[in-house]
Short mmCIF file of C-alpha atoms and ligand atoms in Angstrom, two decimals:
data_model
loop_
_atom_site.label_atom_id
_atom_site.label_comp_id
_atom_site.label_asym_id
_atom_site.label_seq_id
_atom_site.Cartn_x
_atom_site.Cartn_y
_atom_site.Cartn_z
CA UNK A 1 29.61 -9.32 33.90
CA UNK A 2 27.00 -11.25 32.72
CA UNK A 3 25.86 -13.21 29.46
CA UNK A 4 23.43 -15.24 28.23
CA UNK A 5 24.06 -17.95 30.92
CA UNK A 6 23.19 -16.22 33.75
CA UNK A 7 20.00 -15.60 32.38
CA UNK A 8 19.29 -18.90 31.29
CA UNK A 9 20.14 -19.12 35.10
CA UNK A 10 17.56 -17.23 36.24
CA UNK A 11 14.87 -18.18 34.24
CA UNK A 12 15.29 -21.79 35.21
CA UNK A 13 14.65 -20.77 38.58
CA UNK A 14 11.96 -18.64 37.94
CA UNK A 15 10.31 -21.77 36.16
CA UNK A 16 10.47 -23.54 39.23
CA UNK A 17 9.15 -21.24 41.28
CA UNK A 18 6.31 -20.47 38.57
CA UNK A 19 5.68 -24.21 39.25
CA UNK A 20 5.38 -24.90 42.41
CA UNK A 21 2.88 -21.47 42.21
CA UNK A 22 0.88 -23.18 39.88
CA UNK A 23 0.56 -26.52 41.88
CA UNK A 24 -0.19 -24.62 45.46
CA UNK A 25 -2.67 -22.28 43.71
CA UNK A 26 -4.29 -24.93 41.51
CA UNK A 27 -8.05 -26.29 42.58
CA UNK A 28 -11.25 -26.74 40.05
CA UNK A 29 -12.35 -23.26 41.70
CA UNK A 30 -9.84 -21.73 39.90
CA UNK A 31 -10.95 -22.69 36.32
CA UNK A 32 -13.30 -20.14 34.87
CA UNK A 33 -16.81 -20.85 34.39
CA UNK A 34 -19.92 -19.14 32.96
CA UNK A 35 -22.68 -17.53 34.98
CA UNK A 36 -26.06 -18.34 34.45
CA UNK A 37 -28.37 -15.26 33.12
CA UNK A 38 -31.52 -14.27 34.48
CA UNK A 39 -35.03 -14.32 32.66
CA UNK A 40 -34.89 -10.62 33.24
CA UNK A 41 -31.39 -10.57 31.25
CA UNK A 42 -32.81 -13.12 28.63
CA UNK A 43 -35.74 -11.56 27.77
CA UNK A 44 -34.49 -8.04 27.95
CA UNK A 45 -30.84 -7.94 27.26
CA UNK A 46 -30.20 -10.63 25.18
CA UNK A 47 -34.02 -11.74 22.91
CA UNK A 48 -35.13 -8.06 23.77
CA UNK A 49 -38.15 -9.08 23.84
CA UNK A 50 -40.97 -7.94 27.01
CA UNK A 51 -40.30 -10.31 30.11
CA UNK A 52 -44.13 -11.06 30.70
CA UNK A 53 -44.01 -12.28 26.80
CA UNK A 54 -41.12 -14.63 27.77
CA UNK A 55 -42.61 -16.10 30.91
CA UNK A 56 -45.62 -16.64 29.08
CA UNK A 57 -43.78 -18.49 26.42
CA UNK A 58 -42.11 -20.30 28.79
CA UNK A 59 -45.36 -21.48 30.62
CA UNK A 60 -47.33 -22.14 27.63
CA UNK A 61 -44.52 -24.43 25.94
CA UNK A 62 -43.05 -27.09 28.40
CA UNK A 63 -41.03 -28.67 26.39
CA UNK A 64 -38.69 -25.52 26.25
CA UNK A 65 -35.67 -25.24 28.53
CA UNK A 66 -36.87 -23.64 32.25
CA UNK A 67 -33.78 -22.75 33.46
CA UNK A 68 -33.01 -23.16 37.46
CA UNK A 69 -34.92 -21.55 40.13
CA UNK A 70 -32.58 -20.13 43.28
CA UNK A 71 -34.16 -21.11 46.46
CA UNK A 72 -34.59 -17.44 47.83
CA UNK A 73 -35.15 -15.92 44.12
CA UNK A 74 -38.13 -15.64 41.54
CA UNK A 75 -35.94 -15.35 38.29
CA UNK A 76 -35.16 -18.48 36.42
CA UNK A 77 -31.78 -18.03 35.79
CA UNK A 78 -30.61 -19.68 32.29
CA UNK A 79 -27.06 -21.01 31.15
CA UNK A 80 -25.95 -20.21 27.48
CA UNK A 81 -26.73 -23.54 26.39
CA UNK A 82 -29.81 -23.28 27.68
CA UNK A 83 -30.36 -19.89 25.95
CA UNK A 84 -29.34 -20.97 22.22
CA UNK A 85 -31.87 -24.11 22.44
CA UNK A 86 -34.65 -21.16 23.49
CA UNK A 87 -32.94 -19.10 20.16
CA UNK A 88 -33.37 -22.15 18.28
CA UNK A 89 -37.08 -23.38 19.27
CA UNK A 90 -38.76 -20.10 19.90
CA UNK A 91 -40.22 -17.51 17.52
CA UNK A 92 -41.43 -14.12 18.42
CA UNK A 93 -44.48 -12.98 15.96
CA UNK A 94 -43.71 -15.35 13.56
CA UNK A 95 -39.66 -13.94 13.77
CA UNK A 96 -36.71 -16.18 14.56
CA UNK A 97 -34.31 -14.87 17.28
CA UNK A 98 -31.70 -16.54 15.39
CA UNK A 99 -28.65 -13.94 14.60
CA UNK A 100 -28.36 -12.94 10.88
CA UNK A 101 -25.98 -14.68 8.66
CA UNK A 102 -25.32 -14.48 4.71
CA UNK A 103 -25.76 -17.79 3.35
CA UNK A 104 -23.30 -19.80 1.42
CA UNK A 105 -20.63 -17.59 3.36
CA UNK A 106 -17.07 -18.25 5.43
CA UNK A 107 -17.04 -16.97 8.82
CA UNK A 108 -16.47 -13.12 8.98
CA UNK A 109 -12.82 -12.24 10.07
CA UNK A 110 -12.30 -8.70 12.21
CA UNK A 111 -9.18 -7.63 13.56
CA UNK A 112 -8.98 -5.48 16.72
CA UNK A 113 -5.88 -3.32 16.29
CA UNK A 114 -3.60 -0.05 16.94
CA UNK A 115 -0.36 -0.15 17.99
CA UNK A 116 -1.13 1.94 21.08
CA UNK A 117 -0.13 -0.09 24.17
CA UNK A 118 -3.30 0.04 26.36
CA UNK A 119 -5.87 1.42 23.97
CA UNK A 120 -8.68 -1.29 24.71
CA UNK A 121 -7.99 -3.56 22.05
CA UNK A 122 -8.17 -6.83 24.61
CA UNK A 123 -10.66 -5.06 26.33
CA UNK A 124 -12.90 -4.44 23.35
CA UNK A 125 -12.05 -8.25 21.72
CA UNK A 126 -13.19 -9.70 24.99
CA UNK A 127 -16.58 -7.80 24.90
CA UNK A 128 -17.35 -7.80 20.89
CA UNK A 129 -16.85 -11.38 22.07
CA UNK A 130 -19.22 -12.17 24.73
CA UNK A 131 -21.96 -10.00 23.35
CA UNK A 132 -21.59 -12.01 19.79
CA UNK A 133 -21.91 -15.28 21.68
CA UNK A 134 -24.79 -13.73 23.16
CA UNK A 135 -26.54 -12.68 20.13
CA UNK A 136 -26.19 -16.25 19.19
CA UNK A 137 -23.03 -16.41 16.88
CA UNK A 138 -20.67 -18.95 17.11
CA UNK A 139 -17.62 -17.19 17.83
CA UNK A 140 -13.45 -18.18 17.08
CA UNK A 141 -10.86 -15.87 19.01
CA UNK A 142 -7.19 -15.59 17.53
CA UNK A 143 -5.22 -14.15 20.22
CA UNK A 144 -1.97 -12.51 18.76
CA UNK A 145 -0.56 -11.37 21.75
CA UNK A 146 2.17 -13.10 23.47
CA UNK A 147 0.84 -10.85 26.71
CA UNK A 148 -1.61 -13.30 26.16
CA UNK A 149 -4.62 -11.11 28.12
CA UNK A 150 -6.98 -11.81 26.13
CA UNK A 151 -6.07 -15.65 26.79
CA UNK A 152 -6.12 -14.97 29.95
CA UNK A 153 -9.16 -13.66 30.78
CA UNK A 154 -10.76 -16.59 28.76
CA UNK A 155 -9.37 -18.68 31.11
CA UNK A 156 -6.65 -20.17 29.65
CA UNK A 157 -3.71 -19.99 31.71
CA UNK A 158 -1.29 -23.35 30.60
CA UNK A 159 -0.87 -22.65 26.76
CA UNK A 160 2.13 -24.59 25.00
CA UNK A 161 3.95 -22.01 22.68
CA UNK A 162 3.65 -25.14 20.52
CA UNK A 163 -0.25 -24.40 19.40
CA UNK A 164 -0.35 -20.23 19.33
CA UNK A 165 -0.15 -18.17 16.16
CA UNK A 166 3.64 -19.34 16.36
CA UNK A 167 2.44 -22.65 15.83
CA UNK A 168 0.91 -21.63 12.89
CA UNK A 169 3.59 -20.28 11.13
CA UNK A 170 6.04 -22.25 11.83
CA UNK A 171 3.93 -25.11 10.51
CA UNK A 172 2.85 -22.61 7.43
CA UNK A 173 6.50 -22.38 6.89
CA UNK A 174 7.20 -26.21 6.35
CA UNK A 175 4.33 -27.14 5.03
CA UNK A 176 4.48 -24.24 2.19
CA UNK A 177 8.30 -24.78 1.67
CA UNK A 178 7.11 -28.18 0.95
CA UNK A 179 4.72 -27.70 -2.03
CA UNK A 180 6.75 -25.36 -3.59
CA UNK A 181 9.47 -27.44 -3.99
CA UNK A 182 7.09 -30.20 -5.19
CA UNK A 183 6.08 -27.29 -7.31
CA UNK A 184 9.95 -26.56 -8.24
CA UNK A 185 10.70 -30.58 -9.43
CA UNK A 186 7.52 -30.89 -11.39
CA UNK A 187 7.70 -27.31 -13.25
CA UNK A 188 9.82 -27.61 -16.75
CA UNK A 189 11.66 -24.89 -16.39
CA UNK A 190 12.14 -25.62 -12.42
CA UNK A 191 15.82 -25.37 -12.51
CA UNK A 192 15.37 -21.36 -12.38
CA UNK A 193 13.75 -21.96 -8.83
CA UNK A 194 15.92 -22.94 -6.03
CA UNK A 195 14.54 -25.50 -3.37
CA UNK A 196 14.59 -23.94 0.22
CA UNK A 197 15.77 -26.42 3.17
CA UNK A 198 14.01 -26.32 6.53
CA UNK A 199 16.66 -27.15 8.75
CA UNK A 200 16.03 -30.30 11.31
CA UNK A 201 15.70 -28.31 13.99
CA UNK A 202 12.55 -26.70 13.15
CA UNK A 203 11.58 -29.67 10.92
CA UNK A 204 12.13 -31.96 14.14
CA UNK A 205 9.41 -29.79 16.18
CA UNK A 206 7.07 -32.06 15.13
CA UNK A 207 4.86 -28.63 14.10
CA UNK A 208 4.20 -29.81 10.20
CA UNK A 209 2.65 -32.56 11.54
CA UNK A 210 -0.08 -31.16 13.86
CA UNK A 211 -3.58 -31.20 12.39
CA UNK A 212 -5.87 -28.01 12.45
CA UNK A 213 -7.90 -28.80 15.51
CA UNK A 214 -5.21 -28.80 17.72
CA UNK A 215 -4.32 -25.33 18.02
CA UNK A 216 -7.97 -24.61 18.92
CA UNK A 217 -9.42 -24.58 22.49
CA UNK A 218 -12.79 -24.77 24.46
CA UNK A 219 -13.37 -21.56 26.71
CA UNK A 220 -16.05 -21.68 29.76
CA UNK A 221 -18.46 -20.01 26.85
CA UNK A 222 -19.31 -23.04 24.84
CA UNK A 223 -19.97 -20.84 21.34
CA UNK A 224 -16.25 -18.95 22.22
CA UNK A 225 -13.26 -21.05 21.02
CA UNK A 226 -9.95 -19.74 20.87
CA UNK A 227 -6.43 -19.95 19.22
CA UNK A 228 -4.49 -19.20 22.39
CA UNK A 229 -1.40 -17.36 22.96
CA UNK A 230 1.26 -17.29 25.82
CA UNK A 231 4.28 -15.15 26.83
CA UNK A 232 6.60 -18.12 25.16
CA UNK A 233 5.19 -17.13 22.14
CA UNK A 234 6.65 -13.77 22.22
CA UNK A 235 10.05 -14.82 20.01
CA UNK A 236 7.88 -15.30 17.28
CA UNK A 237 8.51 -12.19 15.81
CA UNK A 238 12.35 -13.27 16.34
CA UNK A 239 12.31 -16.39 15.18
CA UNK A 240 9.62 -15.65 11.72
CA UNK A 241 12.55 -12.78 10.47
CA UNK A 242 14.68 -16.36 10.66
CA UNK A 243 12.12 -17.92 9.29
CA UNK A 244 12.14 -15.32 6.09
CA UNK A 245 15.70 -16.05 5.63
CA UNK A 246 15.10 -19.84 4.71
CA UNK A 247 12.32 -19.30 2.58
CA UNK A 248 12.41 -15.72 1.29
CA UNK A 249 9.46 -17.11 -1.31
CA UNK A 250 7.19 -18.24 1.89
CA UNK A 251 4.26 -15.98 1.97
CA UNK A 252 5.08 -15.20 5.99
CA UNK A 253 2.34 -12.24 5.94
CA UNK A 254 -0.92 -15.16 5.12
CA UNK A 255 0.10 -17.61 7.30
CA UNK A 256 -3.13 -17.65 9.71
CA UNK A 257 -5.03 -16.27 6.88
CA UNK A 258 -4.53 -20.27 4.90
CA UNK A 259 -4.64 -22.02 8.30
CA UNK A 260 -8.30 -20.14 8.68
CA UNK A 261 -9.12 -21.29 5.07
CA UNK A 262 -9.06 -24.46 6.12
CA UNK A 263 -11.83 -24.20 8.87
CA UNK A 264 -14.88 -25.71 7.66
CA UNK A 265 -17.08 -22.41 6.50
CA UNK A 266 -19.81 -22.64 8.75
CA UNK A 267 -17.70 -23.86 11.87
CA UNK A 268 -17.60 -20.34 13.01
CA UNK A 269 -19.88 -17.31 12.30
CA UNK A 270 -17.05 -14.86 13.54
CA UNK A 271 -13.33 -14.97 13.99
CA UNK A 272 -12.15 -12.02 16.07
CA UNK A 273 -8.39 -10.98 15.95
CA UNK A 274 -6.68 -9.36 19.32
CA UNK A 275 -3.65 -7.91 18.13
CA UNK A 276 -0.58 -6.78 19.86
CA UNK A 277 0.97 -3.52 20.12
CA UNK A 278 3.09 -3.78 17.70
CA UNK A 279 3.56 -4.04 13.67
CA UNK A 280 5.22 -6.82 13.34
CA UNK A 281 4.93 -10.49 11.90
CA UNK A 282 2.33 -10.94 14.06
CA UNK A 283 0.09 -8.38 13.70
CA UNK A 284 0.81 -8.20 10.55
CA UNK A 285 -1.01 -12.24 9.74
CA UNK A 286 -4.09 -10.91 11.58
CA UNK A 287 -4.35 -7.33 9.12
CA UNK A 288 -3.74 -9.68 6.46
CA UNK A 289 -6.50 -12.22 7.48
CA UNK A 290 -8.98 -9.88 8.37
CA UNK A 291 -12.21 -8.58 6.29
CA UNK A 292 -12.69 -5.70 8.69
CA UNK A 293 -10.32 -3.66 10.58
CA UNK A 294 -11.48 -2.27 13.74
CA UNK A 295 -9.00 0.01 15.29
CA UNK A 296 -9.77 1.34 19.01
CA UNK A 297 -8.00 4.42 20.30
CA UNK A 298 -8.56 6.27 23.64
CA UNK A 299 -9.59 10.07 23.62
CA UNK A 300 -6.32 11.44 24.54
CA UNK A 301 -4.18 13.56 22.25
CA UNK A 302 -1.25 11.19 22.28
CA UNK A 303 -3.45 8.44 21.68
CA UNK A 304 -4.55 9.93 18.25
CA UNK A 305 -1.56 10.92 18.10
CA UNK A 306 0.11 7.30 17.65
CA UNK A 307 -3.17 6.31 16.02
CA UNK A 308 -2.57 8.41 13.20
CA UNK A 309 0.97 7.10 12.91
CA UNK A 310 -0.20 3.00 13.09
CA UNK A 311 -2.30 3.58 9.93
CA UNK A 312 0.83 5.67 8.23
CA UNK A 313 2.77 2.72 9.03
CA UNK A 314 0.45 0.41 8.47
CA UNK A 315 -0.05 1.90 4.78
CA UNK A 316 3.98 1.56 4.48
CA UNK A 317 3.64 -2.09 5.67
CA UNK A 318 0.88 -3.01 3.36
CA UNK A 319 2.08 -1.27 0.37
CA UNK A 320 5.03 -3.20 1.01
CA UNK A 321 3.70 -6.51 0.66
CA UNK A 322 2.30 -5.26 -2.57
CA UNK A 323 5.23 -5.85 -4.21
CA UNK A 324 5.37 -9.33 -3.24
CA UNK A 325 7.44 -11.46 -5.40
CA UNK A 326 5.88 -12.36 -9.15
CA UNK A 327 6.69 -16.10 -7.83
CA UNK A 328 4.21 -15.49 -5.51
CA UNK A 329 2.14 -19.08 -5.07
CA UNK A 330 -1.40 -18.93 -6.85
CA UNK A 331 -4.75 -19.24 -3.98
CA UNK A 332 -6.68 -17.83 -2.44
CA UNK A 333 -4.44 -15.12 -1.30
CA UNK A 334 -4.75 -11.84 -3.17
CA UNK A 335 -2.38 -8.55 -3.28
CA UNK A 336 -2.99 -6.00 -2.70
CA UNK A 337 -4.49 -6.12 0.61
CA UNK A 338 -8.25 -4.96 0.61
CA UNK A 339 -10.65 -4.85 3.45
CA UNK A 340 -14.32 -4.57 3.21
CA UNK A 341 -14.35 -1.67 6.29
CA UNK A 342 -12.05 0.03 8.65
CA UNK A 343 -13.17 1.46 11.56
CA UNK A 344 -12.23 3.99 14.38
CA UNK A 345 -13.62 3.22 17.83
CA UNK A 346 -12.64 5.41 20.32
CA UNK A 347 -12.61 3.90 24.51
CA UNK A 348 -12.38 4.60 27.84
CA UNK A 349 -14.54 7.56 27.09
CA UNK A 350 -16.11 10.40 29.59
CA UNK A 351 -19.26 12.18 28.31
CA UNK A 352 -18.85 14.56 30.77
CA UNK A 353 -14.99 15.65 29.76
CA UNK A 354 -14.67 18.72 27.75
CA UNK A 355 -11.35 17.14 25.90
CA UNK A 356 -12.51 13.81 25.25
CA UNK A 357 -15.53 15.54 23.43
CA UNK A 358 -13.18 17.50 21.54
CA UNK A 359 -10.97 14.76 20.41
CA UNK A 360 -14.00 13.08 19.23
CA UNK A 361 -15.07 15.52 17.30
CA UNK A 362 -11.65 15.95 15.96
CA UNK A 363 -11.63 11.63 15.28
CA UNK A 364 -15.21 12.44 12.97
CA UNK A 365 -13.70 15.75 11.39
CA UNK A 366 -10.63 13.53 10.40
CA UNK A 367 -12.31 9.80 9.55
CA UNK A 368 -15.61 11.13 8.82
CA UNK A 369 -17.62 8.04 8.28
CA UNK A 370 -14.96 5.82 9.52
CA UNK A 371 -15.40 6.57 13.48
CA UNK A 372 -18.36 4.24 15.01
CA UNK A 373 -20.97 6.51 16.51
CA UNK A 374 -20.68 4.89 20.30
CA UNK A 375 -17.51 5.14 21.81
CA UNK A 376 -17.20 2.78 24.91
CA UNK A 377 -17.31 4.58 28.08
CA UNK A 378 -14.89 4.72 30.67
CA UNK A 379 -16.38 2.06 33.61
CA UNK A 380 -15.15 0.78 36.87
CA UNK A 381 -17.47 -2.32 35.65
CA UNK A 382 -14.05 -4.19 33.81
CA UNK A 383 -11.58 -3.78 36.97
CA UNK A 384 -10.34 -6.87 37.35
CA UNK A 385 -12.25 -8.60 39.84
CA UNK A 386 -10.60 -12.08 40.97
CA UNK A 387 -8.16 -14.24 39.00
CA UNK A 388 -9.69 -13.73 35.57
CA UNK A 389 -10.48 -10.61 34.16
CA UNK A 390 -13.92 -10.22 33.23
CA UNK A 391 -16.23 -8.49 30.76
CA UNK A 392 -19.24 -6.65 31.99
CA UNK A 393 -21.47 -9.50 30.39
CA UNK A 394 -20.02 -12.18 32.93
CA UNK A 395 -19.99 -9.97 35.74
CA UNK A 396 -23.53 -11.07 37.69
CA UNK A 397 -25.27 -7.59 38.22
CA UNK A 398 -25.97 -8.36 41.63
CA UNK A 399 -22.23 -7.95 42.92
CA UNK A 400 -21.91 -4.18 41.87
CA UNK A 401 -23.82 -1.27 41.99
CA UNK A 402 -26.73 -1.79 39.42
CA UNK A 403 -26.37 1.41 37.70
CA UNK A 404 -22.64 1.10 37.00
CA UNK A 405 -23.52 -2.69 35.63
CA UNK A 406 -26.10 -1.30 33.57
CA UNK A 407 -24.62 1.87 32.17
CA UNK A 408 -21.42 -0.28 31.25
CA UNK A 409 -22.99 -3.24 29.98
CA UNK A 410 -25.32 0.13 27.50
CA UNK A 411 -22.30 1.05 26.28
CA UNK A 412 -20.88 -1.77 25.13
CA UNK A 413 -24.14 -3.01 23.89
CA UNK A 414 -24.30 0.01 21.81
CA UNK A 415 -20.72 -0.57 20.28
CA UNK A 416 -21.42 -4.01 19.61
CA UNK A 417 -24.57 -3.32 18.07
CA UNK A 418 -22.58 -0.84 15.90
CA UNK A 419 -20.01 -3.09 14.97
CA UNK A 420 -22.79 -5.82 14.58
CA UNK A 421 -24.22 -3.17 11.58
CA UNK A 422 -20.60 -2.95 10.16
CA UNK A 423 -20.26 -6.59 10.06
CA UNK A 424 -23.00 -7.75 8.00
CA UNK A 425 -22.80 -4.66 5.34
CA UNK A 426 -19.31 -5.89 4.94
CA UNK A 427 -19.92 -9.31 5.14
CA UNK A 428 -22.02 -9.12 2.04
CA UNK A 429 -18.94 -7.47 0.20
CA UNK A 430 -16.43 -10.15 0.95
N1 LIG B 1 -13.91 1.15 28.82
C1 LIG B 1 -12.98 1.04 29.77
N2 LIG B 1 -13.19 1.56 31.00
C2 LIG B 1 -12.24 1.43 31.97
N3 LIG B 1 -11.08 0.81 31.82
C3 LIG B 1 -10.80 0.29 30.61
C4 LIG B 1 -11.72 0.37 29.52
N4 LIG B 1 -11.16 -0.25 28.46
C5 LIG B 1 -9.97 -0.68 28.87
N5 LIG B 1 -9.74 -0.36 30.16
C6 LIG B 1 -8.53 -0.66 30.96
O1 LIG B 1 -7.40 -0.14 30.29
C7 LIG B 1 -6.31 -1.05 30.38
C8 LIG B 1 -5.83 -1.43 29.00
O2 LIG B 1 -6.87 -2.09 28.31
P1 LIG B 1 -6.57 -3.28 27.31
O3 LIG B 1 -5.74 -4.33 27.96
O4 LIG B 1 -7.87 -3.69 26.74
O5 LIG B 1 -5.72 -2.51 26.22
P2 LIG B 1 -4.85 -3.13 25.04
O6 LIG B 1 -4.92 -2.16 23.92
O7 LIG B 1 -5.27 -4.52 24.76
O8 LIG B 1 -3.41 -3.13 25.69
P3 LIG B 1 -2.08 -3.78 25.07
O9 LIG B 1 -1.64 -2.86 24.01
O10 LIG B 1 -1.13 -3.87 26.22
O11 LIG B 1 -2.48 -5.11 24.52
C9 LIG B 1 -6.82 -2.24 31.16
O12 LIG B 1 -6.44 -2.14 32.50
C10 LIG B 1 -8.32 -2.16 31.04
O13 LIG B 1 -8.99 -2.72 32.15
MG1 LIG B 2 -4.13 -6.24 24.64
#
């Protein structure tokens, strides 16, 4: 028989081995980095602007970044740096190539869920991503997912459980347990309101005490930070049902949505959610934060199958919260739940396949307006290729088949440019 122990047992060892793994396979090759683009790619791709209009630019203004020349190549090939300061100084007929943005406004929040294992979510976060930070936005991920992928194929690979969305809440928990019992001895009639303890053990964590920054990380994109997760993480959804129980007041649900109040509102043009798949206390803090749902769902039946039931459930979940308690702390949190758009995006999707087709029509039939025009196609471009997964926008086009590249990198270009659209009509709203 065995208990507890003996897996305590074997994780130890497994930690060791983990290790040693770690220290054998560790070498500055192995940290992710950024490509450079190429003027073809800058002009085309990313300004889309003509390439001869670009050069000439370039030649004509010397004081604007060149890029590097490869010894056997003609392109100048550009890093994104290098590409924002051209966004920044150049204008194209009198027209900035800066990205739109309302003024006066937060950072837009979107939240990339269904609780269909393997739908694309990660997939789709990763490339809304990269194609935001190449329009020129200034992007914040939240990853939610104690499979931590989307982590992962940032490049972060040593995340303390200490600074992921568990972080969060647990500091969310002691901090708002504090002010309400501040809240509780100032009121008059405080003596109706109980004070909740937060036992040493979670007070002793040392969590209340971290400030905002540190749960926030550089990626290899220098306009992509992230809010990391890791497979520690996963006993948040454990320990937050604990974390109820001592504070059944504690607003568990807007937990990242007040820690992403407090980011300065222009640190960040967009903050993009990857959510497990799962409703739970997780998922449930990125719904809640979000302005825009984005829900992707592949084009089998059982996958709209289970997408119809995540938005029955998430209905139930939301309508639950609702009802939350008339002592319910005053902010900028606001019940019910509203978001400014929802929409259905459906992946991994064949043209050519007479049933993919057909559930797509059935999708617009059943969420009319609701179901983005360009579904992402199904591509061999996002295989994992190396030690990091990687979008189609880091993959250089010169180490696959240029057609594949390009009719990947279309599709999600389309998708984006969709979502894009959805973005700044419901940006306006918010
Ligand atoms: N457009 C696509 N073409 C080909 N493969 C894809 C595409 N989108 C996703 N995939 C593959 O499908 C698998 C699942 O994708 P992904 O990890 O993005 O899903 P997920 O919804 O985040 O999964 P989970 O629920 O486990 O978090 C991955 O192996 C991914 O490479
Ligand atoms: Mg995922």
């Amino acid at each position: 028989m065995y208990t507890h122990e003996d897996l305590t047992r074997l994780q130890a060892q497994s930690l060791k081995m983990q290790g040693w793994i770690r220290q054998q396979t560790f070498s500055p090759e192995n940290q992710k980095t950024l490509r450079r683009f190429s003027s073809w790619e800058v002009a085309e791709l990313i300004f889309r602007i003509n390439q001869s209009t670009f050069r000439g630019r370039l030649a004509a203004e010397p004081d604007l970044p060149g890029g590097e020349v490869e010894p056997d190549g003609r392109q100048r090939w550009f890093s994104l740096d290098e590409i924002n300061a051209l966004r920044r100084k150049m204008k194209i007929n009198r027209k900035t190539l800066m990205p739109p943005r309302p003024a006066g406004k937060r950072a837009f929040r979107a939240a990339i869920a269904n609780f269909k294992g393997g739908a694309g979510k990660s997939t789709v976060a990763l490339h809304f991503a990269h194609a935001a930070a190449l329009d020129g936005y200034r992007v914040l991920l939240v990853d939610f997912d104690p499979q931590a992928t989307l982590s992962h194929s940032m490049g972060l690979t040593d995340v303390a459980e200490d600074y992921t969305v568990w972080g969060i809440m647990a500091r969310d928990l002691i901090r708002e347990t504090d002010r309400m019992n501040t809240a509780v001895t100032g009121a008059a009639s405080g003596t109706a309101l109980p004070r909740r303890q937060i036992p040493a053990s979670i007070r002793d964590l040392g969590l209340g005490e971290l400030r905002h920054g540190d749960f926030i990380k550089p990626t290899a994109w220098s306009t992509i930070d992230i809010v990391p997760s890791c497979a520690n993480a996963a006993f948040v959804e454990f320990a937050s049902a604990q974390y109820r129980h001592l504070n059944p007041e504690w607003s568990f649900f807007a937990a990242v949505s007040r820690y992403l109040d407090g980011l300065g509102d222009d640190d960040y043009d967009l903050v993009l959610f990857d959510c497990p798949p799962a409703i739970g206390y997780q998922s449930m803090n990125a719904v809640f934060a979000a302005d825009m749902l984005y829900i992707p769902s592949g084009p089998g039946y059982w996958e709209y199958d289970s997408t119809t039931s995540f938005i029955g459930q998430l209905a139930e979940a939301l309508e639950d919260l609702s009802g939350f308690g008339p002592t319910f702390p005053a902010g900028k949190v606001s019940l019910p739940k509203s978001f400014a758009e929802i929409r259905f995006l459906m992946t991994r999707y064949e043209p050519g396949n007479d049933l993919h087709r057909a559930m797509f029509d059935a999708f617009r039939k059943v969420f009319g307006p609701h179901v983005a025009e360009h579904p992402i196609e199904m591509t061999r471009a996002v295989e994992q290729s190396g030690r990091f997964l990687s979008s189609v926008y880091e993959i250089d086009y010169r180490e696959m088949t240029r057609e594949t590249w390009r009719r990947a990198r279309a599709s999600f270009d389309r998708a984006y440019e969709e979502f894009r659209g959805s973005m700044l009509a419901a940006w306006d709203r918010i």
